[in-house]
DNA sequence: GCCAACGTTGGC
DNA sequence: GCCAACGTTGGC
């Protein structure tokens, strides 16, 4: 079972949105970057993903979600009313994919980016590197453990 | 709101 | 295929 990290703007889809509908999968749509999309396609049912809040006041890892449906064509790319509409995406070979995720856990305390940067075990994680824009990235087993450990340490 | 870093586009 | 121009991300 692989581990991942996905970025979201909490105003659009926060850990609280997940937590408030624990039985209802959330459609993870709107990824419009090829590298991120390729990682999306590698996700499998049962995989876990950290939910990272970006472009907001409290930047950092807020909790965990679980993938419940593997990649399928993102409906938003064909919806003209969606901000994620992509008129250049071929209908017979859609460019962008979505996955479905369900709530896993909300951390007692959000782990701020500042703090993540101080953890040696995370030095190779693209997230903590300057200028990084990758919105879906793999997390190694050791990185995952290091983060979960810090999340649990303050409970 | 600023702007550095980065990905994408398009002319050549 | 190069690379300048452009648009977007995302921390600050």
Short mmCIF file of C-alpha atoms (C1' of nucleotides) in Angstrom, two decimals:
data_model
loop_
_atom_site.label_atom_id
_atom_site.label_comp_id
_atom_site.label_asym_id
_atom_site.label_seq_id
_atom_site.Cartn_x
_atom_site.Cartn_y
_atom_site.Cartn_z
CA UNK A 1 0.00 0.00 0.00
CA UNK A 2 1.52 3.22 -1.18
CA UNK A 3 1.53 6.55 0.64
CA UNK A 4 0.98 10.00 -0.82
CA UNK A 5 0.64 13.66 -0.07
CA UNK A 6 -1.87 15.90 -1.80
CA UNK A 7 -2.18 19.66 -1.61
CA UNK A 8 -5.44 21.50 -1.30
CA UNK A 9 -6.56 25.00 -0.64
CA UNK A 10 -8.67 24.59 2.49
CA UNK A 11 -11.17 27.14 1.24
CA UNK A 12 -11.93 24.69 -1.50
CA UNK A 13 -11.53 21.34 0.22
CA UNK A 14 -10.21 21.19 3.75
CA UNK A 15 -9.67 18.34 6.20
CA UNK A 16 -12.86 19.54 7.89
CA UNK A 17 -14.76 18.95 4.67
CA UNK A 18 -13.52 15.38 4.77
CA UNK A 19 -14.25 15.00 8.47
CA UNK A 20 -17.78 16.33 8.13
CA UNK A 21 -18.72 13.69 5.55
CA UNK A 22 -16.87 10.60 6.79
CA UNK A 23 -19.07 8.19 4.84
CA UNK A 24 -19.10 10.09 1.59
CA UNK A 25 -16.19 9.94 -0.83
CA UNK A 26 -14.82 13.24 -2.06
CA UNK A 27 -14.00 13.56 -5.75
CA UNK A 28 -10.38 14.70 -5.95
CA UNK A 29 -10.59 16.67 -9.18
CA UNK A 30 -8.80 19.59 -10.73
CA UNK A 31 -5.24 18.29 -10.94
CA UNK A 32 -3.89 20.03 -14.02
CA UNK A 33 -0.24 19.14 -13.99
CA UNK A 34 1.15 16.14 -15.81
CA UNK A 35 3.58 14.99 -13.17
CA UNK A 36 0.90 15.19 -10.50
CA UNK A 37 -1.56 13.41 -12.77
CA UNK A 38 0.88 10.58 -13.35
CA UNK A 39 1.11 10.06 -9.61
CA UNK A 40 -2.68 10.15 -9.34
CA UNK A 41 -2.81 7.30 -11.83
CA UNK A 42 -0.51 5.24 -9.64
CA UNK A 43 -2.83 5.50 -6.65
CA UNK A 44 -4.61 2.31 -5.64
CA UNK A 45 -7.65 1.65 -3.54
CA UNK A 46 -6.59 1.53 0.09
CA UNK A 47 -3.62 3.86 -0.32
CA UNK A 48 -3.33 6.66 2.21
CA UNK A 49 -2.62 10.34 1.58
CA UNK A 50 -1.67 13.25 3.79
CA UNK A 51 -3.92 16.25 3.28
CA UNK A 52 -1.80 19.40 3.05
CA UNK A 53 -3.33 22.86 3.32
CA UNK A 54 -1.70 25.47 1.08
CA UNK A 55 -2.28 29.11 0.15
CA UNK A 56 -3.87 29.88 3.48
CA UNK A 57 -3.11 31.10 6.97
CA UNK A 58 -2.22 27.78 8.56
CA UNK A 59 0.01 26.04 6.05
CA UNK A 60 0.81 22.41 6.73
CA UNK A 61 -0.37 18.83 7.01
CA UNK A 62 -3.86 18.64 8.47
CA UNK A 63 -4.65 14.94 8.42
CA UNK A 64 -5.02 11.76 6.41
CA UNK A 65 -7.41 10.52 3.72
CA UNK A 66 -7.81 7.12 2.09
CA UNK A 67 -8.16 6.44 -1.62
CA UNK A 68 -11.40 4.57 -2.31
CA UNK A 69 -11.52 4.78 -6.10
CA UNK A 70 -8.63 4.65 -8.52
CA UNK A 71 -8.05 7.16 -11.28
CA UNK A 72 -10.84 7.78 -13.76
CA UNK A 73 -11.40 10.65 -16.21
CA UNK A 74 -11.93 13.91 -14.29
CA UNK A 75 -15.48 15.05 -15.17
CA UNK A 76 -14.55 18.68 -14.50
CA UNK A 77 -12.36 18.84 -17.61
CA UNK A 78 -15.48 18.55 -19.79
CA UNK A 79 -17.67 20.85 -17.71
CA UNK A 80 -17.63 24.29 -19.26
CA UNK A 81 -18.87 25.82 -16.05
CA UNK A 82 -16.03 24.37 -14.02
CA UNK A 83 -12.89 26.37 -13.34
CA UNK A 84 -11.10 23.17 -14.28
CA UNK A 85 -12.62 22.99 -17.74
CA UNK A 86 -10.09 22.08 -20.42
CA UNK A 87 -11.38 22.54 -23.94
CA UNK A 88 -8.29 20.90 -25.39
CA UNK A 89 -8.78 17.60 -23.61
CA UNK A 90 -9.84 14.95 -26.16
CA UNK A 91 -13.09 13.19 -25.24
CA UNK A 92 -11.82 9.86 -26.51
CA UNK A 93 -8.58 10.17 -24.58
CA UNK A 94 -9.14 12.45 -21.56
CA UNK A 95 -6.13 14.34 -20.41
CA UNK A 96 -6.93 14.60 -16.71
CA UNK A 97 -7.92 12.12 -14.04
CA UNK A 98 -9.61 12.23 -10.67
CA UNK A 99 -9.64 9.83 -7.73
CA UNK A 100 -12.11 9.44 -4.88
CA UNK A 101 -10.97 9.81 -1.30
CA UNK A 102 -12.62 9.42 2.06
CA UNK A 103 -11.75 10.84 5.46
CA UNK A 104 -9.13 9.04 7.46
CA UNK A 105 -8.01 11.19 10.35
CA UNK A 106 -7.75 14.82 11.36
CA UNK A 107 -4.60 15.58 13.32
CA UNK A 108 -5.03 17.05 16.75
CA UNK A 109 -2.68 19.76 15.63
CA UNK A 110 -1.85 20.88 12.12
CA UNK A 111 1.81 20.24 11.35
CA UNK A 112 3.14 23.53 10.03
CA UNK A 113 5.43 23.65 7.02
CA UNK A 114 8.05 25.40 9.16
CA UNK A 115 8.18 22.39 11.40
CA UNK A 116 8.22 19.87 8.58
CA UNK A 117 11.28 21.62 7.22
CA UNK A 118 13.18 20.91 10.41
CA UNK A 119 12.63 17.15 10.23
CA UNK A 120 15.73 15.47 8.81
CA UNK A 121 13.78 12.46 7.56
CA UNK A 122 11.81 14.74 5.23
CA UNK A 123 14.77 16.45 3.57
CA UNK A 124 14.13 14.65 0.25
CA UNK A 125 10.39 15.33 0.17
CA UNK A 126 9.62 17.77 -2.65
CA UNK A 127 7.14 19.55 -0.40
CA UNK A 128 9.81 21.15 1.76
CA UNK A 129 11.91 22.36 -1.15
CA UNK A 130 11.84 25.93 -2.25
CA UNK A 131 9.68 26.75 -5.20
CA UNK A 132 8.08 23.32 -5.25
CA UNK A 133 4.73 23.25 -7.02
CA UNK A 134 4.01 19.55 -7.23
CA UNK A 135 0.49 19.00 -5.88
CA UNK A 136 0.52 15.21 -5.71
CA UNK A 137 3.65 13.42 -4.53
CA UNK A 138 4.68 10.03 -3.22
CA UNK A 139 5.72 9.72 0.41
CA UNK A 140 8.13 6.97 1.42
CA UNK A 141 7.41 4.66 4.29
CA UNK A 142 10.07 6.31 6.46
CA UNK A 143 8.79 9.79 5.62
CA UNK A 144 5.26 8.71 6.46
CA UNK A 145 6.34 7.33 9.81
CA UNK A 146 8.29 10.45 10.66
CA UNK A 147 5.27 12.64 10.01
CA UNK A 148 2.81 10.42 11.85
CA UNK A 149 5.21 10.33 14.78
CA UNK A 150 5.29 14.10 15.05
CA UNK A 151 1.53 14.28 14.67
CA UNK A 152 1.05 11.81 17.49
CA UNK A 153 3.67 13.27 19.76
CA UNK A 154 1.55 16.22 20.77
CA UNK A 155 -1.75 14.43 21.21
"C1'" DG B 1 -0.49 41.82 -2.60
"C1'" DC B 2 4.20 40.67 -3.94
"C1'" DC B 3 7.14 38.03 -6.45
"C1'" DA B 4 10.36 33.92 -7.07
"C1'" DA B 5 10.10 29.61 -8.93
"C1'" DC B 6 8.33 26.81 -11.98
"C1'" DG B 7 5.40 24.64 -15.96
"C1'" DT B 8 3.46 25.49 -20.43
"C1'" DT B 9 2.94 27.63 -24.87
"C1'" DG B 10 4.14 28.95 -29.27
"C1'" DG B 11 7.16 31.28 -32.72
"C1'" DC B 12 11.03 30.26 -35.14
"C1'" DG C 1 14.14 21.38 -30.38
"C1'" DC C 2 15.25 25.86 -28.41
"C1'" DC C 3 13.91 29.37 -25.50
"C1'" DA C 4 11.43 33.80 -24.52
"C1'" DA C 5 7.09 35.08 -23.03
"C1'" DC C 6 3.48 34.11 -20.38
"C1'" DG C 7 0.48 32.18 -16.69
"C1'" DT C 8 0.19 29.90 -12.25
"C1'" DT C 9 1.56 28.30 -7.71
"C1'" DG C 10 2.23 29.18 -3.21
"C1'" DG C 11 5.09 31.04 0.69
"C1'" DC C 12 5.77 35.22 2.73
#
